[in-house]
mmCIF file with all atom_site columns, C-alpha atoms in Angstrom:
data_model
loop_
_atom_site.group_PDB
_atom_site.id
_atom_site.type_symbol
_atom_site.label_atom_id
_atom_site.label_alt_id
_atom_site.label_comp_id
_atom_site.label_asym_id
_atom_site.label_entity_id
_atom_site.label_seq_id
_atom_site.pdbx_PDB_ins_code
_atom_site.Cartn_x
_atom_site.Cartn_y
_atom_site.Cartn_z
_atom_site.occupancy
_atom_site.B_iso_or_equiv
_atom_site.pdbx_formal_charge
_atom_site.auth_seq_id
_atom_site.auth_comp_id
_atom_site.auth_asym_id
_atom_site.auth_atom_id
_atom_site.pdbx_PDB_model_num
ATOM 1   C CA . LEU O 1 1   ? 8.631   -3.867  16.415  1.00 96.00 ? 10  LEU O CA 1
ATOM 2   C CA . THR O 1 2   ? 9.439   -0.213  17.129  1.00 97.00 ? 11  THR O CA 1
ATOM 3   C CA . SER O 1 3   ? 12.633  1.775   16.657  1.00 97.00 ? 12  SER O CA 1
ATOM 4   C CA . SER O 1 4   ? 13.744  5.366   17.063  1.00 95.00 ? 13  SER O CA 1
ATOM 5   C CA . ASN O 1 5   ? 16.732  4.985   14.729  1.00 96.00 ? 14  ASN O CA 1
ATOM 6   C CA . GLY O 1 6   ? 15.957  2.068   12.410  1.00 94.00 ? 15  GLY O CA 1
ATOM 7   C CA . THR O 1 7   ? 18.865  0.044   13.811  1.00 96.00 ? 16  THR O CA 1
ATOM 8   C CA . SER O 1 8   ? 17.870  -1.008  17.309  1.00 97.00 ? 17  SER O CA 1
ATOM 9   C CA . TRP O 1 9   ? 14.398  -2.549  17.532  1.00 97.00 ? 18  TRP O CA 1
ATOM 10  C CA . THR O 1 10  ? 12.110  -3.384  20.450  1.00 97.00 ? 19  THR O CA 1
ATOM 11  C CA . ALA O 1 11  ? 9.497   -6.128  20.277  1.00 97.00 ? 20  ALA O CA 1
ATOM 12  C CA . ARG O 1 12  ? 6.031   -5.035  21.411  1.00 97.00 ? 21  ARG O CA 1
ATOM 13  C CA . SER O 1 13  ? 3.033   -7.146  22.357  1.00 96.00 ? 22  SER O CA 1
ATOM 14  C CA . SER O 1 14  ? 0.357   -6.960  19.676  1.00 94.00 ? 23  SER O CA 1
ATOM 15  C CA . GLY O 1 15  ? -2.150  -9.200  21.417  1.00 92.00 ? 24  GLY O CA 1
ATOM 16  C CA . THR O 1 16  ? -2.522  -11.392 18.338  1.00 92.00 ? 25  THR O CA 1
ATOM 17  C CA . SER O 1 17  ? -0.546  -14.243 16.807  1.00 92.00 ? 26  SER O CA 1
ATOM 18  C CA . ARG O 1 18  ? -2.042  -13.689 13.361  1.00 90.00 ? 27  ARG O CA 1
ATOM 19  C CA . ASP O 1 19  ? -0.053  -12.179 10.480  1.00 93.00 ? 28  ASP O CA 1
ATOM 20  C CA . LEU O 1 20  ? -0.022  -8.367  10.407  1.00 94.00 ? 29  LEU O CA 1
ATOM 21  C CA . HIS O 1 21  ? -0.077  -7.167  6.799   1.00 93.00 ? 30  HIS O CA 1
ATOM 22  C CA . GLY O 1 22  ? 0.292   -3.399  6.952   1.00 94.00 ? 31  GLY O CA 1
ATOM 23  C CA . VAL O 1 23  ? 0.945   -0.384  9.174   1.00 97.00 ? 32  VAL O CA 1
ATOM 24  C CA . THR O 1 24  ? 0.533   3.374   8.811   1.00 97.00 ? 33  THR O CA 1
ATOM 25  C CA . TYR O 1 25  ? 0.540   6.559   10.890  1.00 97.00 ? 34  TYR O CA 1
ATOM 26  C CA . GLY O 1 26  ? -1.818  9.518   11.038  1.00 97.00 ? 35  GLY O CA 1
ATOM 27  C CA . ASN O 1 27  ? -3.856  11.645  13.454  1.00 95.00 ? 36  ASN O CA 1
ATOM 28  C CA . SER O 1 28  ? -1.296  10.878  16.225  1.00 96.00 ? 37  SER O CA 1
ATOM 29  C CA . THR O 1 29  ? -2.105  7.169   15.884  1.00 97.00 ? 38  THR O CA 1
ATOM 30  C CA . PHE O 1 30  ? -0.375  4.095   14.469  1.00 98.00 ? 39  PHE O CA 1
ATOM 31  C CA . VAL O 1 31  ? -2.733  1.600   12.792  1.00 98.00 ? 40  VAL O CA 1
ATOM 32  C CA . ALA O 1 32  ? -1.812  -2.002  11.899  1.00 97.00 ? 41  ALA O CA 1
ATOM 33  C CA . VAL O 1 33  ? -4.134  -4.446  10.117  1.00 96.00 ? 42  VAL O CA 1
ATOM 34  C CA . GLU O 1 34  ? -4.689  -8.188  9.801   1.00 90.00 ? 43  GLU O CA 1
ATOM 35  C CA . SER O 1 35  ? -7.592  -10.349 8.696   1.00 81.00 ? 44  SER O CA 1
ATOM 36  C CA . GLN O 1 36  ? -10.022 -9.828  11.570  1.00 80.00 ? 45  GLN O CA 1
ATOM 37  C CA . LEU O 1 37  ? -8.486  -7.232  13.874  1.00 90.00 ? 46  LEU O CA 1
ATOM 38  C CA . ILE O 1 38  ? -7.286  -3.672  13.535  1.00 96.00 ? 47  ILE O CA 1
ATOM 39  C CA . LEU O 1 39  ? -4.659  -2.587  16.054  1.00 97.00 ? 48  LEU O CA 1
ATOM 40  C CA . THR O 1 40  ? -4.066  1.000   17.161  1.00 97.00 ? 49  THR O CA 1
ATOM 41  C CA . SER O 1 41  ? -1.405  2.724   19.254  1.00 97.00 ? 50  SER O CA 1
ATOM 42  C CA . SER O 1 42  ? -1.340  6.339   20.370  1.00 96.00 ? 51  SER O CA 1
ATOM 43  C CA . ASN O 1 43  ? 1.875   6.123   22.430  1.00 94.00 ? 52  ASN O CA 1
ATOM 44  C CA . ASN O 1 44  ? 4.615   5.662   19.832  1.00 93.00 ? 53  ASN O CA 1
ATOM 45  C CA . GLY O 1 45  ? 3.793   2.010   19.241  1.00 96.00 ? 54  GLY O CA 1
ATOM 46  C CA . THR O 1 46  ? 4.547   0.912   22.797  1.00 96.00 ? 55  THR O CA 1
ATOM 47  C CA . THR O 1 47  ? 1.128   -0.563  23.611  1.00 97.00 ? 56  THR O CA 1
ATOM 48  C CA . TRP O 1 48  ? -1.600  -1.628  21.224  1.00 97.00 ? 57  TRP O CA 1
ATOM 49  C CA . THR O 1 49  ? -5.385  -1.875  21.417  1.00 96.00 ? 58  THR O CA 1
ATOM 50  C CA . SER O 1 50  ? -7.341  -4.173  19.122  1.00 94.00 ? 59  SER O CA 1
ATOM 51  C CA . THR O 1 51  ? -10.762 -3.619  17.604  1.00 92.00 ? 60  THR O CA 1
ATOM 52  C CA . SER O 1 52  ? -12.809 -5.826  15.313  1.00 91.00 ? 61  SER O CA 1
ATOM 53  C CA . SER O 1 53  ? -12.503 -5.018  11.644  1.00 92.00 ? 62  SER O CA 1
ATOM 54  C CA . GLY O 1 54  ? -16.052 -6.248  11.092  1.00 91.00 ? 63  GLY O CA 1
ATOM 55  C CA . THR O 1 55  ? -14.856 -8.656  8.425   1.00 90.00 ? 64  THR O CA 1
ATOM 56  C CA . SER O 1 56  ? -13.163 -12.039 8.256   1.00 88.00 ? 65  SER O CA 1
ATOM 57  C CA . ARG O 1 57  ? -11.376 -11.100 5.038   1.00 90.00 ? 66  ARG O CA 1
ATOM 58  C CA . ASP O 1 58  ? -7.658  -10.411 4.915   1.00 91.00 ? 67  ASP O CA 1
ATOM 59  C CA . LEU O 1 59  ? -6.731  -6.742  5.157   1.00 95.00 ? 68  LEU O CA 1
ATOM 60  C CA . ASN O 1 60  ? -3.572  -6.251  3.132   1.00 93.00 ? 69  ASN O CA 1
ATOM 61  C CA . GLY O 1 61  ? -2.720  -2.556  2.954   1.00 93.00 ? 70  GLY O CA 1
ATOM 62  C CA . VAL O 1 62  ? -3.469  0.567   4.981   1.00 97.00 ? 71  VAL O CA 1
ATOM 63  C CA . THR O 1 63  ? -2.742  4.258   4.572   1.00 97.00 ? 72  THR O CA 1
ATOM 64  C CA . TYR O 1 64  ? -3.674  7.602   6.124   1.00 97.00 ? 73  TYR O CA 1
ATOM 65  C CA . ALA O 1 65  ? -4.680  10.314  3.702   1.00 95.00 ? 74  ALA O CA 1
ATOM 66  C CA . ASN O 1 66  ? -7.106  13.218  3.436   1.00 92.00 ? 75  ASN O CA 1
ATOM 67  C CA . SER O 1 67  ? -7.791  12.949  7.217   1.00 94.00 ? 76  SER O CA 1
ATOM 68  C CA . THR O 1 68  ? -8.917  9.336   6.774   1.00 96.00 ? 77  THR O CA 1
ATOM 69  C CA . PHE O 1 69  ? -7.484  5.894   7.458   1.00 97.00 ? 78  PHE O CA 1
ATOM 70  C CA . VAL O 1 70  ? -8.141  3.527   4.554   1.00 97.00 ? 79  VAL O CA 1
ATOM 71  C CA . THR O 1 71  ? -7.489  -0.209  4.537   1.00 97.00 ? 80  THR O CA 1
ATOM 72  C CA . VAL O 1 72  ? -8.127  -2.614  1.664   1.00 96.00 ? 81  VAL O CA 1
ATOM 73  C CA . GLY O 1 73  ? -8.265  -6.393  1.384   1.00 95.00 ? 82  GLY O CA 1
ATOM 74  C CA . THR O 1 74  ? -9.588  -9.478  -0.310  1.00 94.00 ? 83  THR O CA 1
ATOM 75  C CA . SER O 1 75  ? -12.944 -9.708  -2.106  1.00 94.00 ? 84  SER O CA 1
ATOM 76  C CA . GLY O 1 76  ? -13.030 -5.961  -2.747  1.00 95.00 ? 85  GLY O CA 1
ATOM 77  C CA . THR O 1 77  ? -12.914 -5.038  0.945   1.00 95.00 ? 86  THR O CA 1
ATOM 78  C CA . ILE O 1 78  ? -12.494 -1.313  1.658   1.00 96.00 ? 87  ILE O CA 1
ATOM 79  C CA . LEU O 1 79  ? -12.778 0.129   5.167   1.00 96.00 ? 88  LEU O CA 1
ATOM 80  C CA . THR O 1 80  ? -12.425 3.784   6.203   1.00 96.00 ? 89  THR O CA 1
ATOM 81  C CA . SER O 1 81  ? -12.037 5.478   9.576   1.00 96.00 ? 90  SER O CA 1
ATOM 82  C CA . SER O 1 82  ? -11.331 8.942   10.955  1.00 95.00 ? 91  SER O CA 1
ATOM 83  C CA . ASP O 1 83  ? -9.789  7.701   14.212  1.00 95.00 ? 92  ASP O CA 1
ATOM 84  C CA . GLY O 1 84  ? -8.584  4.155   13.469  1.00 95.00 ? 93  GLY O CA 1
ATOM 85  C CA . ILE O 1 85  ? -11.121 2.682   15.879  1.00 94.00 ? 94  ILE O CA 1
ATOM 86  C CA . SER O 1 86  ? -14.556 3.017   14.268  1.00 95.00 ? 95  SER O CA 1
ATOM 87  C CA . TRP O 1 87  ? -14.610 1.713   10.698  1.00 95.00 ? 96  TRP O CA 1
ATOM 88  C CA . VAL O 1 88  ? -17.120 1.970   7.851   1.00 95.00 ? 97  VAL O CA 1
ATOM 89  C CA . SER O 1 89  ? -17.273 -0.500  4.985   1.00 94.00 ? 98  SER O CA 1
ATOM 90  C CA . SER O 1 90  ? -17.356 0.780   1.422   1.00 91.00 ? 99  SER O CA 1
ATOM 91  C CA . SER O 1 91  ? -17.815 -1.063  -1.848  1.00 90.00 ? 100 SER O CA 1
ATOM 92  C CA . ILE O 1 92  ? -16.864 -0.069  -5.377  1.00 95.00 ? 101 ILE O CA 1
ATOM 93  C CA . SER O 1 93  ? -18.728 -1.801  -8.173  1.00 94.00 ? 102 SER O CA 1
ATOM 94  C CA . GLU O 1 94  ? -15.839 -1.368  -10.606 1.00 95.00 ? 103 GLU O CA 1
ATOM 95  C CA . VAL O 1 95  ? -13.540 -3.215  -8.188  1.00 95.00 ? 104 VAL O CA 1
ATOM 96  C CA . GLY O 1 96  ? -16.054 -5.985  -7.501  1.00 93.00 ? 105 GLY O CA 1
ATOM 97  C CA . SER O 1 97  ? -14.507 -8.915  -5.637  1.00 92.00 ? 106 SER O CA 1
ATOM 98  C CA . ASP O 1 98  ? -10.929 -8.250  -6.732  1.00 94.00 ? 107 ASP O CA 1
ATOM 99  C CA . HIS O 1 99  ? -8.390  -8.989  -4.000  1.00 94.00 ? 108 HIS O CA 1
ATOM 100 C CA . LEU O 1 100 ? -7.013  -5.541  -3.203  1.00 95.00 ? 109 LEU O CA 1
ATOM 101 C CA . SER O 1 101 ? -3.396  -5.577  -2.103  1.00 95.00 ? 110 SER O CA 1
ATOM 102 C CA . ASN O 1 102 ? -2.645  -1.924  -1.348  1.00 96.00 ? 111 ASN O CA 1
ATOM 103 C CA . VAL O 1 103 ? -3.768  1.709   -1.498  1.00 97.00 ? 112 VAL O CA 1
ATOM 104 C CA . ALA O 1 104 ? -2.023  5.071   -1.817  1.00 97.00 ? 113 ALA O CA 1
ATOM 105 C CA . TYR O 1 105 ? -3.191  8.690   -2.027  1.00 97.00 ? 114 TYR O CA 1
ATOM 106 C CA . GLY O 1 106 ? -1.879  11.745  -3.836  1.00 96.00 ? 115 GLY O CA 1
ATOM 107 C CA . ASN O 1 107 ? -3.115  14.730  -5.857  1.00 96.00 ? 116 ASN O CA 1
ATOM 108 C CA . ASN O 1 108 ? -6.656  14.160  -4.510  1.00 96.00 ? 117 ASN O CA 1
ATOM 109 C CA . ILE O 1 109 ? -6.706  10.623  -5.934  1.00 96.00 ? 118 ILE O CA 1
ATOM 110 C CA . PHE O 1 110 ? -6.647  7.171   -4.359  1.00 97.00 ? 119 PHE O CA 1
ATOM 111 C CA . VAL O 1 111 ? -4.881  4.415   -6.300  1.00 97.00 ? 120 VAL O CA 1
ATOM 112 C CA . LEU O 1 112 ? -5.801  0.830   -5.439  1.00 97.00 ? 121 LEU O CA 1
ATOM 113 C CA . THR O 1 113 ? -3.953  -2.252  -6.675  1.00 96.00 ? 122 THR O CA 1
ATOM 114 C CA . GLY O 1 114 ? -5.762  -5.494  -7.443  1.00 94.00 ? 123 GLY O CA 1
ATOM 115 C CA . ASN O 1 115 ? -4.019  -8.798  -6.901  1.00 89.00 ? 124 ASN O CA 1
ATOM 116 C CA . ALA O 1 116 ? -6.560  -11.249 -8.347  1.00 88.00 ? 125 ALA O CA 1
ATOM 117 C CA . ASN O 1 117 ? -7.648  -9.325  -11.443 1.00 90.00 ? 126 ASN O CA 1
ATOM 118 C CA . SER O 1 118 ? -4.252  -7.610  -11.881 1.00 92.00 ? 127 SER O CA 1
ATOM 119 C CA . LYS O 1 119 ? -5.779  -4.138  -12.192 1.00 95.00 ? 128 LYS O CA 1
ATOM 120 C CA . ILE O 1 120 ? -4.825  -0.619  -11.163 1.00 96.00 ? 129 ILE O CA 1
ATOM 121 C CA . TYR O 1 121 ? -7.804  1.495   -10.083 1.00 97.00 ? 130 TYR O CA 1
ATOM 122 C CA . THR O 1 122 ? -8.159  5.217   -9.365  1.00 97.00 ? 131 THR O CA 1
ATOM 123 C CA . SER O 1 123 ? -10.865 6.755   -7.206  1.00 97.00 ? 132 SER O CA 1
ATOM 124 C CA . SER O 1 124 ? -11.530 10.242  -5.886  1.00 95.00 ? 133 SER O CA 1
ATOM 125 C CA . ASN O 1 125 ? -14.125 9.224   -3.297  1.00 93.00 ? 134 ASN O CA 1
ATOM 126 C CA . LEU O 1 126 ? -13.823 5.457   -2.656  1.00 95.00 ? 135 LEU O CA 1
ATOM 127 C CA . THR O 1 127 ? -17.397 4.954   -3.856  1.00 94.00 ? 136 THR O CA 1
ATOM 128 C CA . SER O 1 128 ? -16.627 4.627   -7.559  1.00 96.00 ? 137 SER O CA 1
ATOM 129 C CA . ALA O 1 129 ? -13.448 3.884   -9.488  1.00 97.00 ? 138 ALA O CA 1
ATOM 130 C CA . THR O 1 130 ? -11.891 3.752   -12.928 1.00 97.00 ? 139 THR O CA 1
ATOM 131 C CA . ILE O 1 131 ? -9.793  0.838   -14.177 1.00 96.00 ? 140 ILE O CA 1
ATOM 132 C CA . ARG O 1 132 ? -6.607  2.439   -15.462 1.00 97.00 ? 141 ARG O CA 1
ATOM 133 C CA . LYS O 1 133 ? -4.234  -0.405  -16.250 1.00 95.00 ? 142 LYS O CA 1
ATOM 134 C CA . SER O 1 134 ? -3.949  -4.172  -16.412 1.00 93.00 ? 143 SER O CA 1
ATOM 135 C CA . CYS O 1 135 ? -0.732  -5.437  -14.848 1.00 90.00 ? 144 CYS O CA 1
ATOM 136 C CA . SER O 1 136 ? 1.431   -8.217  -16.226 1.00 84.00 ? 145 SER O CA 1
ATOM 137 C CA . GLY O 1 137 ? 1.066   -10.402 -13.150 1.00 83.00 ? 146 GLY O CA 1
ATOM 138 C CA . SER O 1 138 ? -0.219  -9.368  -9.734  1.00 88.00 ? 147 SER O CA 1
ATOM 139 C CA . CYS O 1 139 ? -0.349  -5.664  -8.869  1.00 92.00 ? 148 CYS O CA 1
ATOM 140 C CA . LYS O 1 140 ? 1.115   -5.393  -5.379  1.00 91.00 ? 149 LYS O CA 1
ATOM 141 C CA . ALA O 1 141 ? 2.808   -2.300  -3.936  1.00 95.00 ? 150 ALA O CA 1
ATOM 142 C CA . VAL O 1 142 ? 1.920   1.355   -4.597  1.00 97.00 ? 151 VAL O CA 1
ATOM 143 C CA . THR O 1 143 ? 3.250   4.702   -3.458  1.00 97.00 ? 152 THR O CA 1
ATOM 144 C CA . TYR O 1 144 ? 2.894   8.386   -4.373  1.00 97.00 ? 153 TYR O CA 1
ATOM 145 C CA . GLY O 1 145 ? 5.755   10.860  -4.629  1.00 97.00 ? 154 GLY O CA 1
ATOM 146 C CA . ASN O 1 146 ? 7.166   13.575  -6.862  1.00 97.00 ? 155 ASN O CA 1
ATOM 147 C CA . ASN O 1 147 ? 3.758   14.098  -8.471  1.00 97.00 ? 156 ASN O CA 1
ATOM 148 C CA . LYS O 1 148 ? 3.278   10.514  -9.691  1.00 97.00 ? 157 LYS O CA 1
ATOM 149 C CA . PHE O 1 149 ? 2.181   7.076   -8.535  1.00 98.00 ? 158 PHE O CA 1
ATOM 150 C CA . ILE O 1 150 ? 4.448   4.033   -8.786  1.00 97.00 ? 159 ILE O CA 1
ATOM 151 C CA . VAL O 1 151 ? 3.034   0.502   -8.736  1.00 97.00 ? 160 VAL O CA 1
ATOM 152 C CA . GLY O 1 152 ? 5.211   -2.560  -8.247  1.00 94.00 ? 161 GLY O CA 1
ATOM 153 C CA . ALA O 1 153 ? 3.959   -5.838  -9.682  1.00 90.00 ? 162 ALA O CA 1
ATOM 154 C CA . SER O 1 154 ? 5.165   -9.386  -10.117 1.00 84.00 ? 163 SER O CA 1
ATOM 155 C CA . GLN O 1 155 ? 6.624   -8.696  -13.557 1.00 79.00 ? 164 GLN O CA 1
ATOM 156 C CA . LYS O 1 156 ? 6.909   -4.938  -14.148 1.00 91.00 ? 165 LYS O CA 1
ATOM 157 C CA . ILE O 1 157 ? 6.970   -1.505  -12.502 1.00 95.00 ? 166 ILE O CA 1
ATOM 158 C CA . TYR O 1 158 ? 4.309   1.007   -13.568 1.00 96.00 ? 167 TYR O CA 1
ATOM 159 C CA . THR O 1 159 ? 4.600   4.803   -13.471 1.00 97.00 ? 168 THR O CA 1
ATOM 160 C CA . SER O 1 160 ? 1.603   7.148   -13.721 1.00 97.00 ? 169 SER O CA 1
ATOM 161 C CA . SER O 1 161 ? 0.826   10.646  -14.829 1.00 95.00 ? 170 SER O CA 1
ATOM 162 C CA . SER O 1 162 ? 0.134   13.121  -12.006 1.00 92.00 ? 171 SER O CA 1
ATOM 163 C CA . ASP O 1 163 ? -3.583  12.264  -11.923 1.00 92.00 ? 172 ASP O CA 1
ATOM 164 C CA . GLY O 1 164 ? -3.132  8.509   -12.316 1.00 95.00 ? 173 GLY O CA 1
ATOM 165 C CA . SER O 1 165 ? -4.995  8.453   -15.630 1.00 95.00 ? 174 SER O CA 1
ATOM 166 C CA . THR O 1 166 ? -2.193  7.164   -17.848 1.00 96.00 ? 175 THR O CA 1
ATOM 167 C CA . TRP O 1 167 ? 0.560   4.662   -17.074 1.00 97.00 ? 176 TRP O CA 1
ATOM 168 C CA . SER O 1 168 ? 3.886   3.567   -18.555 1.00 95.00 ? 177 SER O CA 1
ATOM 169 C CA . GLU O 1 169 ? 5.674   0.323   -17.722 1.00 93.00 ? 178 GLU O CA 1
ATOM 170 C CA . THR O 1 170 ? 9.233   -0.900  -17.397 1.00 91.00 ? 179 THR O CA 1
ATOM 171 C CA . TRP O 1 171 ? 11.193  -4.014  -16.527 1.00 86.00 ? 180 TRP O CA 1
ATOM 172 C CA . PRO O 1 172 ? 14.401  -2.921  -14.754 1.00 85.00 ? 181 PRO O CA 1
ATOM 173 C CA . SER O 1 173 ? 17.497  -4.321  -16.450 1.00 79.00 ? 182 SER O CA 1
ATOM 174 C CA . GLY O 1 174 ? 19.565  -6.917  -14.652 1.00 75.00 ? 183 GLY O CA 1
ATOM 175 C CA . VAL O 1 175 ? 16.683  -8.208  -12.513 1.00 78.00 ? 184 VAL O CA 1
ATOM 176 C CA . SER O 1 176 ? 15.582  -11.786 -13.148 1.00 75.00 ? 185 SER O CA 1
ATOM 177 C CA . ASN O 1 177 ? 13.023  -12.132 -10.334 1.00 78.00 ? 186 ASN O CA 1
ATOM 178 C CA . LEU O 1 178 ? 11.213  -8.818  -10.003 1.00 83.00 ? 187 LEU O CA 1
ATOM 179 C CA . TYR O 1 179 ? 8.100   -9.466  -7.859  1.00 89.00 ? 188 TYR O CA 1
ATOM 180 C CA . ILE O 1 180 ? 7.927   -6.124  -6.020  1.00 92.00 ? 189 ILE O CA 1
ATOM 181 C CA . ARG O 1 181 ? 6.326   -6.351  -2.561  1.00 92.00 ? 190 ARG O CA 1
ATOM 182 C CA . GLY O 1 182 ? 6.939   -2.863  -1.188  1.00 94.00 ? 191 GLY O CA 1
ATOM 183 C CA . ILE O 1 183 ? 7.725   0.593   -2.542  1.00 96.00 ? 192 ILE O CA 1
ATOM 184 C CA . ILE O 1 184 ? 8.145   4.061   -1.052  1.00 97.00 ? 193 ILE O CA 1
ATOM 185 C CA . TYR O 1 185 ? 9.250   7.596   -1.986  1.00 97.00 ? 194 TYR O CA 1
ATOM 186 C CA . ALA O 1 186 ? 11.421  9.654   0.337   1.00 97.00 ? 195 ALA O CA 1
ATOM 187 C CA . ASN O 1 187 ? 14.401  12.007  0.155   1.00 96.00 ? 196 ASN O CA 1
ATOM 188 C CA . SER O 1 188 ? 13.829  12.395  -3.619  1.00 97.00 ? 197 SER O CA 1
ATOM 189 C CA . ILE O 1 189 ? 14.283  8.654   -4.228  1.00 98.00 ? 198 ILE O CA 1
ATOM 190 C CA . TYR O 1 190 ? 11.906  5.785   -4.977  1.00 98.00 ? 199 TYR O CA 1
ATOM 191 C CA . VAL O 1 191 ? 12.933  2.515   -3.309  1.00 98.00 ? 200 VAL O CA 1
ATOM 192 C CA . ALA O 1 192 ? 11.310  -0.777  -4.312  1.00 96.00 ? 201 ALA O CA 1
ATOM 193 C CA . VAL O 1 193 ? 11.897  -4.115  -2.576  1.00 95.00 ? 202 VAL O CA 1
ATOM 194 C CA . GLY O 1 194 ? 10.876  -7.607  -3.580  1.00 93.00 ? 203 GLY O CA 1
ATOM 195 C CA . ALA O 1 195 ? 11.619  -11.278 -4.051  1.00 91.00 ? 204 ALA O CA 1
ATOM 196 C CA . SER O 1 196 ? 15.090  -12.811 -3.730  1.00 90.00 ? 205 SER O CA 1
ATOM 197 C CA . GLY O 1 197 ? 16.556  -9.796  -1.939  1.00 92.00 ? 206 GLY O CA 1
ATOM 198 C CA . THR O 1 198 ? 15.684  -7.341  -4.719  1.00 92.00 ? 207 THR O CA 1
ATOM 199 C CA . ILE O 1 199 ? 16.242  -3.657  -3.933  1.00 94.00 ? 208 ILE O CA 1
ATOM 200 C CA . LEU O 1 200 ? 15.813  -1.080  -6.698  1.00 95.00 ? 209 LEU O CA 1
ATOM 201 C CA . THR O 1 201 ? 16.223  2.697   -6.575  1.00 96.00 ? 210 THR O CA 1
ATOM 202 C CA . SER O 1 202 ? 15.079  5.402   -8.988  1.00 96.00 ? 211 SER O CA 1
ATOM 203 C CA . SER O 1 203 ? 15.059  9.192   -9.082  1.00 96.00 ? 212 SER O CA 1
ATOM 204 C CA . ASP O 1 204 ? 12.293  9.424   -11.689 1.00 95.00 ? 213 ASP O CA 1
ATOM 205 C CA . GLY O 1 205 ? 10.258  6.203   -11.331 1.00 94.00 ? 214 GLY O CA 1
ATOM 206 C CA . THR O 1 206 ? 11.231  5.113   -14.838 1.00 93.00 ? 215 THR O CA 1
ATOM 207 C CA . THR O 1 207 ? 14.934  4.254   -14.785 1.00 93.00 ? 216 THR O CA 1
ATOM 208 C CA . TRP O 1 208 ? 15.823  1.833   -11.990 1.00 94.00 ? 217 TRP O CA 1
ATOM 209 C CA . THR O 1 209 ? 19.154  0.738   -10.524 1.00 93.00 ? 218 THR O CA 1
ATOM 210 C CA . SER O 1 210 ? 19.579  -2.618  -8.820  1.00 92.00 ? 219 SER O CA 1
ATOM 211 C CA . ARG O 1 211 ? 21.266  -2.472  -5.400  1.00 94.00 ? 220 ARG O CA 1
ATOM 212 C CA . THR O 1 212 ? 22.981  -5.196  -3.397  1.00 92.00 ? 221 THR O CA 1
ATOM 213 C CA . SER O 1 213 ? 20.857  -6.075  -0.382  1.00 92.00 ? 222 SER O CA 1
ATOM 214 C CA . GLY O 1 214 ? 23.081  -8.740  1.081   1.00 92.00 ? 223 GLY O CA 1
#
């Protein structure tokens, strides 16, 4: 689906009936990912071209950072590309076969979230990594903004130092079913969304306010 205003949406043909798990934009190109295909669009998302991902593993998250597209998935899958079309596989021994759910970039650091092993990893080059934190439950969403990373998990929200080396954790008050699935930073606000219609907002990544989603 594409929209110029976020209210009116137009359905586009993707060429696949499989679940699409993530989308990003960079280098004048939109990139969407699923388990076996990577889709690209260079005309505002109107038409899409598919290319093989080179793997049968689920690709869960994708971002564009440091002039590179990066997508991550199950069994430690990490793929990188400069144009969204030709992809190179990378492996990180510290990640192993962890099911990676998402990736974000900031302050010259990649942060990867692990769903199976419930770990938060940092990497400067996507060839080696450091395990920074064990999540209480699955580590899912991650974003970077205001000089820190925020990770949403199935039981808590984690906030990092500027370099991702140290992390604090919180359980927002008044939320019984946290399970964060997506998180972003924009307009000086973090917004996290999750199970059972959960929407949370925060100005600092530490104190969160529950909003009514309807």
